[in-house]
Coordinates of C-alpha atoms in Angstrom, one line a residue:
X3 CA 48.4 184.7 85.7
X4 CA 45.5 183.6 87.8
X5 CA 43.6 183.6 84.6
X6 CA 40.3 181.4 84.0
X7 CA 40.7 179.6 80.8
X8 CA 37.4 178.8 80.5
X9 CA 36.0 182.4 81.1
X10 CA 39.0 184.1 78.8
X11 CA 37.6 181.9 75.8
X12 CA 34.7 182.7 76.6
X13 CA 35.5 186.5 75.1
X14 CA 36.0 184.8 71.4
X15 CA 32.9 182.6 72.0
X16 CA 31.2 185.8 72.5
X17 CA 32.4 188.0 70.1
X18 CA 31.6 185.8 67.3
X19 CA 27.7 186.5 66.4
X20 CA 27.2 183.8 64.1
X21 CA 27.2 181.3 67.3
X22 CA 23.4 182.7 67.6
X23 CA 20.5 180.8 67.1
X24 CA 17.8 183.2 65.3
X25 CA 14.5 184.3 66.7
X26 CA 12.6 182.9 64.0
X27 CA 13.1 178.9 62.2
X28 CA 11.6 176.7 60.4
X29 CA 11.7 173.5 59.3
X30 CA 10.7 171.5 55.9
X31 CA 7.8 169.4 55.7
X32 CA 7.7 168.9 52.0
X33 CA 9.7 169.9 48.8
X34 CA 7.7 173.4 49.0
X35 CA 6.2 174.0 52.3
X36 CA 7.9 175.1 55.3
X37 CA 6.6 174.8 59.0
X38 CA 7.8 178.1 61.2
X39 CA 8.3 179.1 65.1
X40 CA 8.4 182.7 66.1
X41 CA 8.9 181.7 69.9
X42 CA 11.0 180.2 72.0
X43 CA 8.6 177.2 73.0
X44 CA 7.6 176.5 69.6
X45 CA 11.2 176.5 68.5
X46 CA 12.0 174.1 71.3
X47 CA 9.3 171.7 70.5
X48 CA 10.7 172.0 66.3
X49 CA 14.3 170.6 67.2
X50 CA 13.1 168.3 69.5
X51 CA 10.6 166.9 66.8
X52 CA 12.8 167.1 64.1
X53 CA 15.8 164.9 66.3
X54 CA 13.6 163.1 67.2
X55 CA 12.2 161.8 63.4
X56 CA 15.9 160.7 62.7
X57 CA 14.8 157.6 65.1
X58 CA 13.7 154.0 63.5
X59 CA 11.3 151.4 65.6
X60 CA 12.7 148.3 66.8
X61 CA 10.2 145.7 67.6
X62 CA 9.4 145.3 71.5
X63 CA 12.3 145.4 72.9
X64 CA 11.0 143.7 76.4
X65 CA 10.2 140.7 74.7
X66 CA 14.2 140.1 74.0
X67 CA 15.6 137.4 76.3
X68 CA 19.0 137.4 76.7
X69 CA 19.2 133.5 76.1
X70 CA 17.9 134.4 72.6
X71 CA 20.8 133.6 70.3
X72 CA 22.9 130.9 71.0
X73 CA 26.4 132.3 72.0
X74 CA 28.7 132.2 68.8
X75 CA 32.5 133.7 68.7
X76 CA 34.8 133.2 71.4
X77 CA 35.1 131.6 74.5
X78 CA 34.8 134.4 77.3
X79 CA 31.5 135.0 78.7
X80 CA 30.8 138.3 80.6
X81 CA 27.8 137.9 82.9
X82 CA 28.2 140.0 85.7
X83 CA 30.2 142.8 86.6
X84 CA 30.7 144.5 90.5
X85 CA 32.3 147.6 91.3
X86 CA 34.4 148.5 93.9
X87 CA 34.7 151.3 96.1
X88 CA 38.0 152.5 94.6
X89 CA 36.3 151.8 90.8
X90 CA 33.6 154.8 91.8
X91 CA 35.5 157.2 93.8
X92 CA 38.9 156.7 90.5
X93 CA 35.8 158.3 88.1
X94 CA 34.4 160.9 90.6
X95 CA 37.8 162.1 91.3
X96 CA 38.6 162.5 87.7
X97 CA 35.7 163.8 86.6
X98 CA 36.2 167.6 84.4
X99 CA 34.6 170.1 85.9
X100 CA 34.0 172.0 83.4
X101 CA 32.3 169.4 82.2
X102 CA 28.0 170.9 81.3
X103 CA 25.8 169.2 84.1
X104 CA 22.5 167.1 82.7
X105 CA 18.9 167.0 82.9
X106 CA 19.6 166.8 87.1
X107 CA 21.3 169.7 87.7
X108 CA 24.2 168.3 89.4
X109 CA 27.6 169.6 88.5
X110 CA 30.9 168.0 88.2
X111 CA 32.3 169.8 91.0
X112 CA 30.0 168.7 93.6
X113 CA 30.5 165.4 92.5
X114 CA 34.0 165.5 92.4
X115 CA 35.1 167.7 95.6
X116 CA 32.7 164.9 97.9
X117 CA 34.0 161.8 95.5
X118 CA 35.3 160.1 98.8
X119 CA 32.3 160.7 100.9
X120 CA 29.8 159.3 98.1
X121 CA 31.5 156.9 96.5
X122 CA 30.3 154.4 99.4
X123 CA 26.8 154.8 98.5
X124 CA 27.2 155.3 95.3
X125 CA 29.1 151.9 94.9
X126 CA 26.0 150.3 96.7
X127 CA 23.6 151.9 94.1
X128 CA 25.5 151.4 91.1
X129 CA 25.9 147.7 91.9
X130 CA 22.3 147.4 93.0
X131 CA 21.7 148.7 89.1
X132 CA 24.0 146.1 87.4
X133 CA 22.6 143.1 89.8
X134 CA 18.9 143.7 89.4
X135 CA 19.3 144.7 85.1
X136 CA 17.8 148.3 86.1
X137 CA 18.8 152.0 84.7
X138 CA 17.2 154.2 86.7
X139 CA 14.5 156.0 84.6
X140 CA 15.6 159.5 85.6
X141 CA 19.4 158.5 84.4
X142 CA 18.2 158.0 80.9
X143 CA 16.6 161.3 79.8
X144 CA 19.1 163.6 77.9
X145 CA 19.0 167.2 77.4
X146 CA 19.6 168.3 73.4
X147 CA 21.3 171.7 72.5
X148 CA 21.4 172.4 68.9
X149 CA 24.3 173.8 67.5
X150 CA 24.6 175.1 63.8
X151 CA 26.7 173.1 61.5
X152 CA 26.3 174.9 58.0
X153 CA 24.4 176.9 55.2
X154 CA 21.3 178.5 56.2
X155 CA 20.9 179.4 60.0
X156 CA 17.1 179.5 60.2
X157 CA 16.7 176.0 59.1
X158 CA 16.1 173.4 61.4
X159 CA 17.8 170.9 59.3
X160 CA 20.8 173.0 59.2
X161 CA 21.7 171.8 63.2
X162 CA 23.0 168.5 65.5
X163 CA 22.3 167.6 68.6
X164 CA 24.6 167.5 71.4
X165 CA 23.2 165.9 74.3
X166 CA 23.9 166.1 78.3
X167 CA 23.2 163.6 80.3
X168 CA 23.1 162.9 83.7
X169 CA 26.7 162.8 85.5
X170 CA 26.2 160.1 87.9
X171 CA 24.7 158.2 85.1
X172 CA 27.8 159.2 83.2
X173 CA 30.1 158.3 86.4
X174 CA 28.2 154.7 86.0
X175 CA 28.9 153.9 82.5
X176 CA 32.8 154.5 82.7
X177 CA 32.4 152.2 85.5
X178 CA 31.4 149.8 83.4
X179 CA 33.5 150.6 80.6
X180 CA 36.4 150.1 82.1
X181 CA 35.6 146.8 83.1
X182 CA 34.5 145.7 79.4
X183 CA 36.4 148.0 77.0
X184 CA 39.7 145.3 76.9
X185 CA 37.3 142.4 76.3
X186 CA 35.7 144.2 73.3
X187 CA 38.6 146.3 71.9
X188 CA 40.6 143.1 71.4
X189 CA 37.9 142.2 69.2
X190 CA 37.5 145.5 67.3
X191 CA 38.6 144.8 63.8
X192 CA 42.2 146.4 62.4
X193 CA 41.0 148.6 60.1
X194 CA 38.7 150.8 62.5
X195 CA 40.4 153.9 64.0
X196 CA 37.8 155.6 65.7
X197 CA 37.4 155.9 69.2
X198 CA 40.2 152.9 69.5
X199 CA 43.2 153.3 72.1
X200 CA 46.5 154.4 69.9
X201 CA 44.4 155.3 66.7
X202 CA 43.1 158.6 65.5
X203 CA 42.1 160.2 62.2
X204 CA 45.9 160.7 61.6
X205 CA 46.3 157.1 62.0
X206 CA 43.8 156.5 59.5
X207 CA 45.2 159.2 56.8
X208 CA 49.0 157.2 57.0
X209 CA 47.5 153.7 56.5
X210 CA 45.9 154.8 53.3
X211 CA 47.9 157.4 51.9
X212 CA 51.1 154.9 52.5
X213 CA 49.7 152.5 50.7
X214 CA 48.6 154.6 47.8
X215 CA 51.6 156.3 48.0
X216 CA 53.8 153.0 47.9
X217 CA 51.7 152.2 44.7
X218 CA 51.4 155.6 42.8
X219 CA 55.4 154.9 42.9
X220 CA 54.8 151.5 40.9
X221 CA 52.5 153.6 38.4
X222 CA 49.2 152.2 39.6
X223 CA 46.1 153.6 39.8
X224 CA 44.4 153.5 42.6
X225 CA 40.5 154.0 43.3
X226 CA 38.8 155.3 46.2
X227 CA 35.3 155.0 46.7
X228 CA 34.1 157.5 50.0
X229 CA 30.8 156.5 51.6
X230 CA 28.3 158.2 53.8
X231 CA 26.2 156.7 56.2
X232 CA 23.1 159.2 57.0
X233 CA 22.2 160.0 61.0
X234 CA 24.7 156.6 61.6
X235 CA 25.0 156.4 65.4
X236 CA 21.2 157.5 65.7
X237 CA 19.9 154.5 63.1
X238 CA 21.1 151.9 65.3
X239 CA 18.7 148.8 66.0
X240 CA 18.9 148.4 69.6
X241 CA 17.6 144.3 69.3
X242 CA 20.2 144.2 66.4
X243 CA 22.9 145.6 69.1
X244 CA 22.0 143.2 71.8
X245 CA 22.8 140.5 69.6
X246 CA 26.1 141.8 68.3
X247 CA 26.3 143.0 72.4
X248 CA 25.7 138.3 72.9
X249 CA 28.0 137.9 69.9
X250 CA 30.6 140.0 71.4
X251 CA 30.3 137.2 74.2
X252 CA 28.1 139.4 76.8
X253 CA 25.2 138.0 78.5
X254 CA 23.1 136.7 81.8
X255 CA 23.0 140.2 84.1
X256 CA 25.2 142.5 82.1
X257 CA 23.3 141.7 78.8
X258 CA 19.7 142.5 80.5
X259 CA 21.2 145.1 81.7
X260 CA 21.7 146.5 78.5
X261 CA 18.9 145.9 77.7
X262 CA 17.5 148.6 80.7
X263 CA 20.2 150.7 79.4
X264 CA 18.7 151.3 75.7
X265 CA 14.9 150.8 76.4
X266 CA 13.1 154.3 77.3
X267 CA 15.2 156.5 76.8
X268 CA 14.1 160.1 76.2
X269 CA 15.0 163.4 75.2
X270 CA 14.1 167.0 75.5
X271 CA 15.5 170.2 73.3
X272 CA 16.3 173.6 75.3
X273 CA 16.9 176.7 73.3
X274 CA 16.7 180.2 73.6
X275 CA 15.3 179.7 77.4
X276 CA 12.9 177.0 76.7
X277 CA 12.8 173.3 77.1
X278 CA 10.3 171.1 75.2
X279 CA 9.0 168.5 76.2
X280 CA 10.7 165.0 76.6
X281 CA 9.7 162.5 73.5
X282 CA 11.2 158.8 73.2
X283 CA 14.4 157.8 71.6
X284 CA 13.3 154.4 69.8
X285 CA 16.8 154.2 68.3
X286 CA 20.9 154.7 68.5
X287 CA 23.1 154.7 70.8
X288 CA 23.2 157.4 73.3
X289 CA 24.4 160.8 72.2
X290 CA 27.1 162.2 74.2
X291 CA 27.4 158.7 76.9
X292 CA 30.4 156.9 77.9
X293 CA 29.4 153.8 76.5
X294 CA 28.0 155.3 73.2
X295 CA 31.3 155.1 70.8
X296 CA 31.9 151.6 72.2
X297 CA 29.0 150.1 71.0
X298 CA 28.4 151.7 67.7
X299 CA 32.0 150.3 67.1
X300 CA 30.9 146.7 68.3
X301 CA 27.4 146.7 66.0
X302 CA 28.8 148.3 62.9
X303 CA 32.4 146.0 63.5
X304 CA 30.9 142.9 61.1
X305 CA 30.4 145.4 58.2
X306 CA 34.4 145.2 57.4
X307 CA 34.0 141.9 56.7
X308 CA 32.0 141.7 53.9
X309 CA 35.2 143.1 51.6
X310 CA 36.8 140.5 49.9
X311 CA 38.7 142.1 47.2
X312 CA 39.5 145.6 48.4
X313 CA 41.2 147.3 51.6
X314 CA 38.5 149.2 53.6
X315 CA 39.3 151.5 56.2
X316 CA 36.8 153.1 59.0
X317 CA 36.4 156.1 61.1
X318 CA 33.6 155.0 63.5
X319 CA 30.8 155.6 60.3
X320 CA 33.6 157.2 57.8
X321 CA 33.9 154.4 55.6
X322 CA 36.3 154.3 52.6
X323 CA 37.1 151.3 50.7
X324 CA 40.2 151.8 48.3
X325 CA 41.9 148.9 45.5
X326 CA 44.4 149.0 43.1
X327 CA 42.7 148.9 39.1
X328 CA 45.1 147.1 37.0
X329 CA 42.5 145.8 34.6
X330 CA 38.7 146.2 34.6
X331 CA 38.1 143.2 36.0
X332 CA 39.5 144.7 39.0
X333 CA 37.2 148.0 38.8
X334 CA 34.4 144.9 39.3
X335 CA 36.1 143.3 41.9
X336 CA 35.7 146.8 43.5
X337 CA 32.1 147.2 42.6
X338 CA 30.9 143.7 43.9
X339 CA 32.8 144.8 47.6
X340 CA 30.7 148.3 47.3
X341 CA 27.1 146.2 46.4
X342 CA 28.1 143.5 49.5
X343 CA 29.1 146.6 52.0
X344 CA 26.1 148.4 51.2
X345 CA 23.9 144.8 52.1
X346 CA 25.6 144.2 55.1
X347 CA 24.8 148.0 55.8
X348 CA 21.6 148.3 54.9
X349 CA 20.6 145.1 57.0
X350 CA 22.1 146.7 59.9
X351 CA 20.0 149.8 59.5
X352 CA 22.7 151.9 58.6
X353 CA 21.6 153.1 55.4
X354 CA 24.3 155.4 52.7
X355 CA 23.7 158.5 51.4
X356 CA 24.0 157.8 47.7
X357 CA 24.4 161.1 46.7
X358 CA 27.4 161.9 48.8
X359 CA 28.7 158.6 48.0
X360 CA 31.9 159.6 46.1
X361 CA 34.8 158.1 43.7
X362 CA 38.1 159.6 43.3
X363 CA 40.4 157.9 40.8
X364 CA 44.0 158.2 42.0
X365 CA 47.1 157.9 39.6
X366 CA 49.6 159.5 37.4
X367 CA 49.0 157.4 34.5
X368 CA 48.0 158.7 30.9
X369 CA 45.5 155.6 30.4
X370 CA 43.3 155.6 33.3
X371 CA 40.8 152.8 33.3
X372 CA 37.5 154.6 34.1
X373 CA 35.1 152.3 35.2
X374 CA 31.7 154.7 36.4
X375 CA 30.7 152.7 40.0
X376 CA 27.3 152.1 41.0
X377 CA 25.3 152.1 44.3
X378 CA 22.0 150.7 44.3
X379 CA 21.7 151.5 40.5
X380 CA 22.7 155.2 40.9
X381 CA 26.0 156.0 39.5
X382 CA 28.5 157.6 42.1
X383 CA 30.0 160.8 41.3
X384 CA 33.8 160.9 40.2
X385 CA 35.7 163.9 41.7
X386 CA 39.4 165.4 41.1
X387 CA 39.7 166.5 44.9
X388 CA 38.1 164.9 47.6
X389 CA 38.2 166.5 51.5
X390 CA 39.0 163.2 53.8
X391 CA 39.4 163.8 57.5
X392 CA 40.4 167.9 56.6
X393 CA 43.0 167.5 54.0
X394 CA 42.7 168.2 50.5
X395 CA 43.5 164.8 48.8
X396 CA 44.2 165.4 44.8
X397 CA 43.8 162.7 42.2
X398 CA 47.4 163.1 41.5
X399 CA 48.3 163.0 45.2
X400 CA 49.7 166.1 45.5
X401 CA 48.9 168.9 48.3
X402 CA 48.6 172.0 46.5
X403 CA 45.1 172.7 47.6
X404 CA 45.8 171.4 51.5
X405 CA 48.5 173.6 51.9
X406 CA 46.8 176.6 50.1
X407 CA 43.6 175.8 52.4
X408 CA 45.6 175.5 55.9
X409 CA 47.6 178.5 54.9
X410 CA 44.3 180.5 54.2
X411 CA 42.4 179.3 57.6
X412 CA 45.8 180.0 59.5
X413 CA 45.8 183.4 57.7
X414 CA 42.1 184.1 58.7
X415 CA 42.5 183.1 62.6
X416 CA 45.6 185.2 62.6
X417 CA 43.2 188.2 61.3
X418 CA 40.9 187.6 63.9
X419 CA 43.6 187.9 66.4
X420 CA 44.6 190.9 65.4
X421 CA 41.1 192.8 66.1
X422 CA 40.7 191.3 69.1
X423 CA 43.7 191.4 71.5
X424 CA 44.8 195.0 70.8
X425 CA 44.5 195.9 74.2
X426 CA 46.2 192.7 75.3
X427 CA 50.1 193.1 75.3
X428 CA 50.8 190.0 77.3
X429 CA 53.5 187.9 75.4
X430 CA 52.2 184.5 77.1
X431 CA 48.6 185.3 76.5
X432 CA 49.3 186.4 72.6
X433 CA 51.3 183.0 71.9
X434 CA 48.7 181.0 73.5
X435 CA 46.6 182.7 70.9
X436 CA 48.4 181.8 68.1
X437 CA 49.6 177.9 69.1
X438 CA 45.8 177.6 69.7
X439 CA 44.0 179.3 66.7
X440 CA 46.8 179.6 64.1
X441 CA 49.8 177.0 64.2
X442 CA 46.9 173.9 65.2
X443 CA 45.7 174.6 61.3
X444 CA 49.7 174.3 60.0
X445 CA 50.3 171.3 62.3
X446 CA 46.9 169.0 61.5
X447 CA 47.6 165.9 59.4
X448 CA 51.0 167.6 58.6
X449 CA 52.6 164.2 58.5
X450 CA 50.4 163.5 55.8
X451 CA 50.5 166.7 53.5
X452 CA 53.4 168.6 54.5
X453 CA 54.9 170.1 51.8
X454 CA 58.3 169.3 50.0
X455 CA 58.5 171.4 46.9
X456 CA 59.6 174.6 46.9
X457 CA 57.2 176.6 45.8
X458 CA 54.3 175.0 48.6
X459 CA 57.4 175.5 51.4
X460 CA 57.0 179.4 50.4

């Protein structure tokens, strides 16, 4: 009662030390030599190097004209776009404030508690922005906190970014993407589920797993082939995108506009106290913007369509492409979809990871047909139990391993529980707890894996 939600997470946040970032990293400049920082500048200026690399070079982007492709799909031409006093004060007013403030300073709060007194000027500047093709230069630097995804936690390589940007650039861009996000979602293709309105990684899991499912019953075999893309959303060409952006049937203001939008951007990295200083992003779509998902899912959204023989089903970049194998000539089918994808891919700049790359043969049969598939001339490893989207997926289709995994991860929450609220006796407060930290691992996906024999219901 009267409790900050924020601040009373906070307590787990703090209590568990491997969120730290180490005094000491370094990062690897060739198979054995390693560059180090002992300080919290120098550590700065590492990250902010290193995130920075990631980043490919697009030719002069200035030198694009809108007018440069000849307009090709549909019939529905966005040029323009003006917003309305009630479109600007809608997203101050329902902006989180909780939400981390950018490069700027300015928190959600302010922003939110005087939506009705700025939103007049605000309308007048944002409109002034779209009309004249102009981002303000200020509105596209972003601030980079690493944060530690696995294995070794003094190695640079070991982090992502996540990047705050500026909140009335953010306010801005969900202006605008509510004006354009029916126009291009309508041409999103069927077999995306990320970031799309109604569809989520669940979504995903029953399309495929229904249709394996369905044909596991028939005694098929099924094959799956799982690909990686490497540093996806930050590989993106931004000419490339302004032509898909012309394809999608954008152009005259709102295109150039665009065009402002992607050109000099920069970044900066603050850790440990210290900011570095800002370097230029050359490449991706903006990390942690409004309009960000949208258009990684408009470039990449032709790259479905170069699988003729197979079903292929995406997660913004998680790609899998799946086919029933009847006879080998299938298995080739199969393997002439995987050598088109990975053209179409690799001409987009979005390059896969052939050692992650992965095959797992599905079916019950005695007589599998075990065709070895290749990527770029490097065979793709075959596994027995492949981890897609957080469940366990077997070759057999069954969810021993999920269920044995959840059960172990619930387990281990419900441990760490334990030692930390025994001075908290507060029914509501412990049940939050456990809906939170314990049931959410029995419950995710559960339509997919849940278990039906007795022996996994114990």
């Amino acid at each position: 009662r009267g409790l900050n939600p924020k601040r009373f997470w906070s307590l787990f946040k703090f209590n568990n030390k491997t969120r730290n970032i180490p005094q000491k990293l370094s990062l690897k400049v060739t198979e054995t030599k390693r560059t180090s920082a002992g300080n919290p500048a120098d550590i700065a200026a590492l990250f902010n190097n290193y995130f920075t690399s990631i980043f490919t070079t697009d030719p002069n982007i200035e030198n694009y004209s809108s007018d440069a492709l000849p307009y090709q799909y549909n019939n529905t031409i966005i040029e323009d776009i003006t917003l309305s006093e009630a479109d600007v004060f809608s997203v101050l007013h329902n902006l989180d404030i909780n939400k981390a403030q950018g490069p700027d300073g300015i928190p959600a709060r302010l922003l939110k508690e005087t939506a009705r007194q700025i939103a007049p000027s605000l309308t007048v500047l944002y409109n002034k922005s779209l009309n004249t093709d102009v981002l303000p230069r200020d509105w596209k630097l972003a601030n980079v906190v690493p944060v530690h995804k696995k294995d070794n936690k003094e190695h640079v390589e070991n982090y992502r970014p996540i990047s705050l940007l500026s909140l009335i650039s953010k306010a801005l861009e969900r202006c605008v993407f509510n004006k354009i996000k029916d126009h291009v979602f309508e041409q999103i293709n069927n077999g995306q589920h990320g970031f799309v309105p109604r569809k989520y990684c669940v979504t995903k899991l029953i399309e495929v797993f229904e249709y394996i499912g369905r044909e596991l019953d028939l005694g098929k075999q099924v094959d799956v082939i799982y690909l990686d893309m490497s540093k996806a959303f930050d590989r993106v060409s931004h000419i490339q995108l302004l032509k898909r952006l012309r394809d999608f049937g954008f152009g005259g203001n709102i295109l150039n506009w665009f065009r402002s939008y992607l050109k000099d951007r920069r970044q900066q990295t603050t850790v440990l106290g210290a900011t570095s200083s800002a370097l230029p992003v050359t490449s991706g779509v903006p990390q942690g913007s409004i309009l960000g998902p949208l258009l990684f899912l408009l470039y990449q959204n032709n790259l479905l369509n170069s699988i003729n023989h197979s079903k292929i089903t995406t997660f913004a970049d998680d790609t899998k492409i799946y086919k029933v194998i009847n006879v080998n000539a299938d298995a080739s089918a199969m393997e002439n979809d995987l050598a088109n994808f990975q053209t179409s891919s690799a001409n987009a700049n979005l390059l896969l990871n052939t050692d992650k790359c992965k095959t797992l043969r599905i079916t019950r049969k005695r007589n599998k047909i075990d065709h070895i598939y290749k990527l770029q001339d490097s065979a793709l490893k075959t596994t027995d139990c492949e981890r897609d989207f957080g469940v366990w997926t077997s070759s057999t289709l069954t969810w021993s391993k999920q269920v044995l995994h959840q059960c172990a991860q619930a387990n281990k929450s419900l441990g760490y529980i334990r030692r930390s609220t025994i001075k908290i006796k507060t029914i509501s407060v412990r049940r939050t707890l456990y809906l939170t930290l314990v049931r959410s691992h029995l419950a995710y996906a559960s339509q997919v894996w849940a278990p039906q024999t007795v022996d996994l219901i114990k």
